[in-house]
Amino acid sequence: LLRKHPDIEAAICDIVLGAEDGTSVATQMQQMMPSLRIVYMTGWAGHHRDVNTLQAMGNIVLFKPLDLKKLLKTIRSAYKEL
């Protein structure tokens, strides 16, 4: 997707993606495109260690169900940090 759309500036990635975990996918995306901003999301409280680690590293983590206004505000905030 990133190769076909190099103008992508941000991605929303679930921490749990089935066969792969979202943090691995996000890491791969950022290796391909270092300036890519990632907003993580999760709907499972059992990921508290992953969430704490991601937040401690300066990442944004939102909880499902997502509130559209909060999501848009978060994405705008991520752009300001660029």
GROMACS .gro file of C-alpha atoms in nm:
model
   82
    1LEU     CA    1   0.000   0.000   0.000
    2LEU     CA    2   0.276   0.245   0.089
    3ARG     CA    3   0.460   0.172  -0.235
    4LYS     CA    4   0.148   0.247  -0.437
    5HIS     CA    5   0.061   0.555  -0.228
    6PRO     CA    6   0.382   0.728  -0.116
    7ASP     CA    7   0.182   1.037  -0.022
    8ILE     CA    8   0.026   0.865   0.283
    9GLU     CA    9   0.126   1.060   0.592
   10ALA     CA   10  -0.058   0.879   0.871
   11ALA     CA   11  -0.196   0.534   0.947
   12ILE     CA   12  -0.430   0.392   1.206
   13CYS     CA   13  -0.319   0.048   1.318
   14ASP     CA   14  -0.494  -0.193   1.551
   15ILE     CA   15  -0.264  -0.356   1.806
   16VAL     CA   16  -0.424  -0.696   1.730
   17LEU     CA   17  -0.445  -0.794   1.363
   18GLY     CA   18  -0.489  -1.169   1.370
   19ALA     CA   19  -0.183  -1.347   1.234
   20GLU     CA   20   0.043  -1.045   1.290
   21ASP     CA   21   0.043  -0.793   1.568
   22GLY     CA   22  -0.014  -0.430   1.483
   23THR     CA   23   0.308  -0.306   1.637
   24SER     CA   24   0.510  -0.527   1.401
   25VAL     CA   25   0.312  -0.406   1.101
   26ALA     CA   26   0.354  -0.044   1.211
   27THR     CA   27   0.728  -0.096   1.254
   28GLN     CA   28   0.751  -0.236   0.902
   29MET     CA   29   0.555   0.061   0.766
   30GLN     CA   30   0.779   0.310   0.946
   31GLN     CA   31   1.090   0.137   0.815
   32MET     CA   32   0.958   0.192   0.464
   33MET     CA   33   0.845   0.546   0.539
   34PRO     CA   34   1.015   0.696   0.849
   35SER     CA   35   0.801   1.010   0.851
   36LEU     CA   36   0.476   0.808   0.870
   37ARG     CA   37   0.273   0.890   1.182
   38ILE     CA   38   0.103   0.590   1.344
   39VAL     CA   39  -0.204   0.610   1.565
   40TYR     CA   40  -0.259   0.278   1.743
   41MET     CA   41  -0.596   0.152   1.857
   42THR     CA   42  -0.715  -0.135   2.071
   43GLY     CA   43  -1.042  -0.269   2.199
   44TRP     CA   44  -0.898  -0.517   2.443
   45ALA     CA   45  -0.803  -0.407   2.794
   46GLY     CA   46  -0.568  -0.705   2.820
   47HIS     CA   47  -0.314  -0.515   2.613
   48HIS     CA   48  -0.235  -0.274   2.898
   49ARG     CA   49   0.138  -0.360   2.891
   50ASP     CA   50   0.156  -0.302   2.516
   51VAL     CA   51  -0.039   0.022   2.555
   52ASN     CA   52   0.183   0.145   2.838
   53THR     CA   53   0.497   0.062   2.640
   54LEU     CA   54   0.368   0.233   2.324
   55GLN     CA   55   0.265   0.543   2.518
   56ALA     CA   56   0.598   0.555   2.703
   57MET     CA   57   0.767   0.560   2.362
   58GLY     CA   58   0.562   0.867   2.265
   59ASN     CA   59   0.304   0.685   2.054
   60ILE     CA   60  -0.065   0.767   2.046
   61VAL     CA   61  -0.304   0.490   2.152
   62LEU     CA   62  -0.682   0.520   2.124
   63PHE     CA   63  -0.939   0.279   2.265
   64LYS     CA   64  -1.232   0.129   2.079
   65PRO     CA   65  -1.500   0.210   2.017
   66LEU     CA   66  -1.340   0.513   1.857
   67ASP     CA   67  -1.500   0.851   1.894
   68LEU     CA   68  -1.475   1.023   1.554
   69LYS     CA   69  -1.415   1.369   1.701
   70LYS     CA   70  -1.137   1.239   1.926
   71LEU     CA   71  -0.983   1.049   1.634
   72LEU     CA   72  -0.978   1.360   1.415
   73LYS     CA   73  -0.835   1.570   1.699
   74THR     CA   74  -0.565   1.306   1.756
   75ILE     CA   75  -0.468   1.297   1.388
   76ARG     CA   76  -0.451   1.677   1.375
   77SER     CA   77  -0.232   1.674   1.685
   78ALA     CA   78   0.000   1.416   1.526
   79TYR     CA   79   0.042   1.642   1.223
   80LYS     CA   80   0.137   1.937   1.441
   81GLU     CA   81   0.422   1.727   1.584
   82LEU     CA   82   0.575   1.673   1.240
   0.00000   0.00000   0.00000
